[in-house]
Amino acid sequence: MSNSQLTNTQLRMLSAFVLLLIFLGALYFQAVGLSVLLFVSGLLLVDEFLCSILKSSRTNLSYLFSVSSFTAIYGYLLFGKEVDSTFLILPAVINIIWLLYLFYVPMNSVKVIEKLKKHSYLIGLNFVLPFYSISYLIRQDKWMEHIIIMLSMNFVVDTGAWFFGRKFGNKKLWLVISPNKTINGAIGGSLSSLLVTLLLINHFFDIFNVVLILSVSLMTILGQMGDLIESKIKRQVGVKDSSNLIPGHGGIYDRLDSLIFVAPFYAIMVKYLF
């Protein structure tokens, strides 16, 4: 390992430690603290997508409307008394549309990116929907357990994919979109996350059945799809990271891409299986 690689690894570890402290600090203030952290993260994410990816100016009306719509809707969720579970289907449908973009839009096509730029005022609405799902989870009796399970699911997928990809990976998963991901890494990450997630659910809620296994299996795959979607968008616009806010990691979107993709499906699972 070269000095530059060692330095980058140390930087990533230090940044991860700081992020963990911020997260634990938010949890100290219970649901309100976590909601505020999500609110700030969401605003930064919307800003990154508009300015770093779509190259939008912070002074144009589309930017202001997009940020304002996110602020207004999530502000309502933050201070409102209830989050209606009926609307959980909306963010799931949006994510399914993103899957169509991932699998059916050619890499050399810029039509989707051009439409995103043209209708950039809708970006805030697009990203507030997954946060709607997380707000639903925060209103549950055992909300902290659900947050721990969902975060662990995504963390173990990433860690497992990295480990199995380095140790056993040789065939690339999708070279044109994400050159570093391997098929063995993707499988190892999903299986590792499935095992850890099922153990946590059984520990916290004493639930274990076939439907649960199938649901969690699907979400471990969907988390990786969220990462691939962001990778495809960045490659089509020619950027490496969504920002340089987090040293060694990139931006908020780089850290939350899998989480915000899985959150709607996890919330639906909680509604019907818990």
Short mmCIF file of C-alpha atoms in Angstrom, two decimals:
data_model
loop_
_atom_site.label_atom_id
_atom_site.label_comp_id
_atom_site.label_asym_id
_atom_site.label_seq_id
_atom_site.Cartn_x
_atom_site.Cartn_y
_atom_site.Cartn_z
CA MET A 1 0.00 0.00 0.00
CA SER A 2 1.39 3.35 -1.01
CA ASN A 3 1.53 6.40 1.20
CA SER A 4 -1.21 8.11 -0.80
CA GLN A 5 -3.50 5.08 -0.41
CA LEU A 6 -2.75 4.88 3.29
CA THR A 7 -3.49 8.56 3.67
CA ASN A 8 -6.77 8.18 1.81
CA THR A 9 -7.74 5.20 3.97
CA GLN A 10 -6.96 7.09 7.15
CA LEU A 11 -8.92 10.08 5.86
CA ARG A 12 -11.95 7.89 5.13
CA MET A 13 -11.77 6.33 8.58
CA LEU A 14 -11.52 9.71 10.28
CA SER A 15 -14.44 11.07 8.28
CA ALA A 16 -16.50 7.98 9.09
CA PHE A 17 -15.74 8.44 12.78
CA VAL A 18 -16.84 12.08 12.66
CA LEU A 19 -20.05 11.10 10.84
CA LEU A 20 -20.73 8.48 13.52
CA LEU A 21 -20.29 11.10 16.25
CA ILE A 22 -22.72 13.43 14.47
CA PHE A 23 -25.25 10.62 14.15
CA LEU A 24 -24.92 9.62 17.82
CA GLY A 25 -25.21 13.28 18.82
CA ALA A 26 -28.48 13.50 16.88
CA LEU A 27 -29.79 10.33 18.55
CA TYR A 28 -29.05 11.88 21.94
CA PHE A 29 -31.92 14.27 21.22
CA GLN A 30 -34.14 11.36 20.25
CA ALA A 31 -36.54 11.60 17.28
CA VAL A 32 -36.31 15.38 16.97
CA GLY A 33 -32.51 15.26 16.75
CA LEU A 34 -32.58 12.60 14.05
CA SER A 35 -35.27 14.47 12.11
CA VAL A 36 -33.23 17.67 12.16
CA LEU A 37 -30.12 15.77 10.99
CA LEU A 38 -32.12 14.26 8.14
CA PHE A 39 -33.53 17.67 7.26
CA VAL A 40 -30.08 19.23 7.00
CA SER A 41 -28.73 16.21 5.08
CA GLY A 42 -31.65 16.39 2.68
CA LEU A 43 -31.09 20.06 1.94
CA LEU A 44 -27.39 19.41 1.28
CA LEU A 45 -28.30 16.48 -0.95
CA VAL A 46 -30.71 18.57 -3.02
CA ASP A 47 -28.10 21.32 -3.29
CA GLU A 48 -25.45 18.83 -4.44
CA PHE A 49 -27.68 17.31 -7.07
CA LEU A 50 -28.69 20.68 -8.45
CA CYS A 51 -25.34 22.44 -8.32
CA SER A 52 -22.68 19.71 -8.64
CA ILE A 53 -24.51 17.29 -10.92
CA LEU A 54 -26.94 19.44 -12.93
CA LYS A 55 -24.69 22.53 -12.77
CA SER A 56 -27.57 24.73 -11.67
CA SER A 57 -27.07 28.18 -10.20
CA ARG A 58 -28.20 28.86 -6.64
CA THR A 59 -29.74 32.12 -7.80
CA ASN A 60 -32.20 30.80 -10.39
CA LEU A 61 -35.88 30.22 -9.68
CA SER A 62 -35.76 26.46 -10.27
CA TYR A 63 -33.12 26.05 -7.55
CA LEU A 64 -35.05 28.23 -5.12
CA PHE A 65 -38.33 26.40 -5.80
CA SER A 66 -36.70 22.97 -5.45
CA VAL A 67 -35.06 23.81 -2.13
CA SER A 68 -38.20 25.56 -0.87
CA SER A 69 -40.42 22.60 -1.74
CA PHE A 70 -38.13 20.23 0.13
CA THR A 71 -38.03 22.60 3.11
CA ALA A 72 -41.79 23.06 3.22
CA ILE A 73 -42.73 19.42 2.87
CA TYR A 74 -40.12 18.01 5.20
CA GLY A 75 -40.76 20.81 7.66
CA TYR A 76 -44.39 19.71 7.74
CA LEU A 77 -43.32 16.11 8.32
CA LEU A 78 -40.95 17.23 11.06
CA PHE A 79 -43.54 19.17 13.04
CA GLY A 80 -46.76 17.47 11.92
CA LYS A 81 -48.57 15.07 14.20
CA GLU A 82 -48.88 12.17 11.76
CA VAL A 83 -47.29 10.74 8.66
CA ASP A 84 -49.95 9.02 6.56
CA SER A 85 -48.73 5.56 5.58
CA THR A 86 -51.06 5.64 2.56
CA PHE A 87 -48.53 7.72 0.65
CA LEU A 88 -45.58 5.37 1.23
CA ILE A 89 -46.22 3.93 -2.23
CA LEU A 90 -45.20 7.23 -3.89
CA PRO A 91 -41.44 7.11 -3.15
CA ALA A 92 -41.40 3.39 -4.02
CA VAL A 93 -42.92 4.15 -7.43
CA ILE A 94 -40.39 6.95 -8.01
CA ASN A 95 -37.56 4.55 -7.24
CA ILE A 96 -38.97 1.96 -9.65
CA ILE A 97 -38.90 4.67 -12.35
CA TRP A 98 -35.23 5.26 -11.50
CA LEU A 99 -34.65 1.52 -12.00
CA LEU A 100 -36.05 1.87 -15.52
CA TYR A 101 -33.53 4.65 -16.08
CA LEU A 102 -30.72 2.41 -14.82
CA PHE A 103 -31.51 -0.60 -16.99
CA TYR A 104 -33.09 0.84 -20.12
CA VAL A 105 -31.50 4.23 -20.79
CA PRO A 106 -28.23 3.85 -22.77
CA MET A 107 -25.10 5.37 -21.27
CA ASN A 108 -24.56 7.52 -24.35
CA SER A 109 -28.06 8.98 -24.11
CA VAL A 110 -28.38 12.40 -22.48
CA LYS A 111 -32.16 12.68 -22.75
CA VAL A 112 -32.82 11.96 -19.05
CA ILE A 113 -30.10 14.36 -17.91
CA GLU A 114 -31.49 17.06 -20.21
CA LYS A 115 -34.98 16.52 -18.80
CA LEU A 116 -33.64 16.69 -15.25
CA LYS A 117 -31.98 20.01 -16.05
CA LYS A 118 -35.11 21.33 -17.72
CA HIS A 119 -37.33 20.32 -14.81
CA SER A 120 -34.80 20.81 -12.02
CA TYR A 121 -37.50 22.49 -9.91
CA LEU A 122 -38.81 18.95 -9.21
CA ILE A 123 -35.57 17.66 -7.66
CA GLY A 124 -36.60 18.70 -4.17
CA LEU A 125 -39.86 16.75 -4.50
CA ASN A 126 -37.99 13.70 -5.78
CA PHE A 127 -35.69 13.56 -2.77
CA VAL A 128 -38.21 14.53 -0.11
CA LEU A 129 -40.17 11.34 -0.82
CA PRO A 130 -37.58 8.92 0.65
CA PHE A 131 -37.32 11.21 3.67
CA TYR A 132 -41.08 10.90 3.96
CA SER A 133 -40.54 7.16 4.40
CA ILE A 134 -37.90 7.70 7.08
CA SER A 135 -40.26 10.10 8.87
CA TYR A 136 -42.83 7.32 8.94
CA LEU A 137 -40.29 5.03 10.59
CA ILE A 138 -39.41 7.67 13.19
CA ARG A 139 -43.08 7.75 14.24
CA GLN A 140 -43.09 4.04 15.09
CA ASP A 141 -42.93 2.83 18.70
CA LYS A 142 -39.54 1.18 18.20
CA TRP A 143 -38.25 3.75 15.74
CA MET A 144 -34.65 3.60 16.91
CA GLU A 145 -34.51 -0.14 16.31
CA HIS A 146 -35.82 0.35 12.77
CA ILE A 147 -33.24 3.04 12.04
CA ILE A 148 -30.45 0.81 13.37
CA ILE A 149 -31.65 -2.11 11.23
CA MET A 150 -31.95 -0.03 8.06
CA LEU A 151 -28.56 1.65 8.52
CA SER A 152 -26.92 -1.70 9.32
CA MET A 153 -28.46 -3.23 6.21
CA ASN A 154 -26.87 -0.57 4.01
CA PHE A 155 -23.56 -0.47 5.86
CA VAL A 156 -23.07 -4.24 5.69
CA VAL A 157 -23.97 -4.33 1.98
CA ASP A 158 -21.25 -1.76 1.24
CA THR A 159 -18.69 -3.37 3.56
CA GLY A 160 -19.45 -6.90 2.39
CA ALA A 161 -19.27 -5.88 -1.27
CA TRP A 162 -15.92 -4.20 -0.65
CA PHE A 163 -14.49 -7.20 1.22
CA PHE A 164 -15.73 -9.96 -1.12
CA GLY A 165 -14.89 -7.84 -4.15
CA ARG A 166 -11.27 -7.43 -3.03
CA LYS A 167 -10.80 -11.03 -1.90
CA PHE A 168 -12.77 -12.98 -4.47
CA GLY A 169 -13.86 -10.53 -7.16
CA ASN A 170 -12.61 -10.94 -10.71
CA LYS A 171 -15.62 -10.40 -12.94
CA LYS A 172 -16.92 -6.85 -13.15
CA LEU A 173 -20.56 -6.26 -12.29
CA TRP A 174 -21.21 -3.36 -14.68
CA LEU A 175 -17.95 -1.98 -16.00
CA VAL A 176 -19.35 0.99 -17.92
CA ILE A 177 -21.20 2.32 -14.86
CA SER A 178 -19.08 1.29 -11.88
CA PRO A 179 -15.64 -0.15 -12.75
CA ASN A 180 -14.79 -1.13 -9.17
CA LYS A 181 -17.85 -3.28 -8.47
CA THR A 182 -17.66 -7.03 -9.03
CA ILE A 183 -20.25 -9.79 -9.27
CA ASN A 184 -18.77 -11.64 -6.28
CA GLY A 185 -18.72 -8.41 -4.31
CA ALA A 186 -22.39 -7.75 -5.04
CA ILE A 187 -23.40 -11.29 -4.06
CA GLY A 188 -21.21 -11.28 -0.94
CA GLY A 189 -22.53 -7.88 0.12
CA SER A 190 -26.16 -8.95 -0.28
CA LEU A 191 -25.71 -12.25 1.57
CA SER A 192 -23.81 -10.58 4.42
CA SER A 193 -26.44 -7.88 4.75
CA LEU A 194 -29.27 -10.42 4.60
CA LEU A 195 -27.78 -12.42 7.47
CA VAL A 196 -27.09 -9.40 9.70
CA THR A 197 -30.46 -7.78 8.98
CA LEU A 198 -32.44 -10.94 9.73
CA LEU A 199 -30.53 -11.44 12.99
CA LEU A 200 -31.24 -7.85 14.06
CA ILE A 201 -34.94 -8.08 13.18
CA ASN A 202 -35.28 -11.35 15.04
CA HIS A 203 -33.45 -9.85 18.04
CA PHE A 204 -35.50 -6.65 18.21
CA PHE A 205 -38.91 -7.91 17.04
CA ASP A 206 -38.81 -11.73 17.24
CA ILE A 207 -39.99 -12.04 13.62
CA PHE A 208 -38.75 -14.64 11.16
CA ASN A 209 -40.66 -15.98 8.17
CA VAL A 210 -40.35 -16.60 4.44
CA VAL A 211 -41.95 -13.29 3.44
CA LEU A 212 -39.49 -11.41 5.65
CA ILE A 213 -36.52 -13.28 4.14
CA LEU A 214 -37.67 -12.49 0.61
CA SER A 215 -38.35 -8.83 1.48
CA VAL A 216 -34.94 -8.28 3.06
CA SER A 217 -33.23 -10.13 0.21
CA LEU A 218 -34.87 -7.76 -2.26
CA MET A 219 -33.82 -4.69 -0.28
CA THR A 220 -30.17 -5.77 -0.07
CA ILE A 221 -30.21 -5.85 -3.88
CA LEU A 222 -32.12 -2.57 -4.18
CA GLY A 223 -29.54 -0.81 -2.00
CA GLN A 224 -26.88 -1.63 -4.55
CA MET A 225 -29.19 -0.45 -7.34
CA GLY A 226 -29.40 2.94 -5.64
CA ASP A 227 -25.62 3.18 -5.70
CA LEU A 228 -25.49 2.18 -9.38
CA ILE A 229 -28.12 4.78 -10.29
CA GLU A 230 -26.03 7.53 -8.74
CA SER A 231 -22.91 6.20 -10.46
CA LYS A 232 -24.67 6.23 -13.82
CA ILE A 233 -25.89 9.81 -13.34
CA LYS A 234 -22.42 11.01 -12.37
CA ARG A 235 -20.79 9.27 -15.32
CA GLN A 236 -23.29 10.76 -17.73
CA VAL A 237 -22.60 14.27 -16.48
CA GLY A 238 -18.86 13.68 -16.01
CA VAL A 239 -18.38 14.16 -12.26
CA LYS A 240 -16.57 11.87 -9.82
CA ASP A 241 -18.29 12.83 -6.55
CA SER A 242 -21.51 14.64 -5.72
CA SER A 243 -19.33 17.10 -3.77
CA ASN A 244 -16.16 17.18 -1.65
CA LEU A 245 -18.01 17.89 1.60
CA ILE A 246 -16.91 14.65 3.31
CA PRO A 247 -13.14 14.10 2.95
CA GLY A 248 -12.39 10.69 1.46
CA HIS A 249 -16.06 9.92 0.84
CA GLY A 250 -17.37 12.60 -1.50
CA GLY A 251 -20.69 14.24 -0.80
CA ILE A 252 -23.95 13.61 1.03
CA TYR A 253 -25.51 11.95 -2.01
CA ASP A 254 -22.50 9.62 -2.25
CA ARG A 255 -23.18 8.49 1.31
CA LEU A 256 -26.99 8.34 1.19
CA ASP A 257 -27.65 6.99 -2.31
CA SER A 258 -28.35 3.43 -1.11
CA LEU A 259 -30.21 4.49 2.03
CA ILE A 260 -32.71 6.77 0.32
CA PHE A 261 -33.36 4.10 -2.29
CA VAL A 262 -34.07 1.38 0.28
CA ALA A 263 -36.00 3.52 2.80
CA PRO A 264 -39.38 3.49 0.98
CA PHE A 265 -39.35 -0.29 0.62
CA TYR A 266 -38.25 -0.79 4.22
CA ALA A 267 -41.08 1.47 5.42
CA ILE A 268 -43.61 -0.55 3.40
CA MET A 269 -42.22 -3.76 4.90
CA VAL A 270 -42.62 -2.32 8.40
CA LYS A 271 -46.21 -1.33 7.68
CA TYR A 272 -47.28 -4.79 6.56
CA LEU A 273 -44.97 -7.24 8.33
CA PHE A 274 -44.32 -5.73 11.79
#
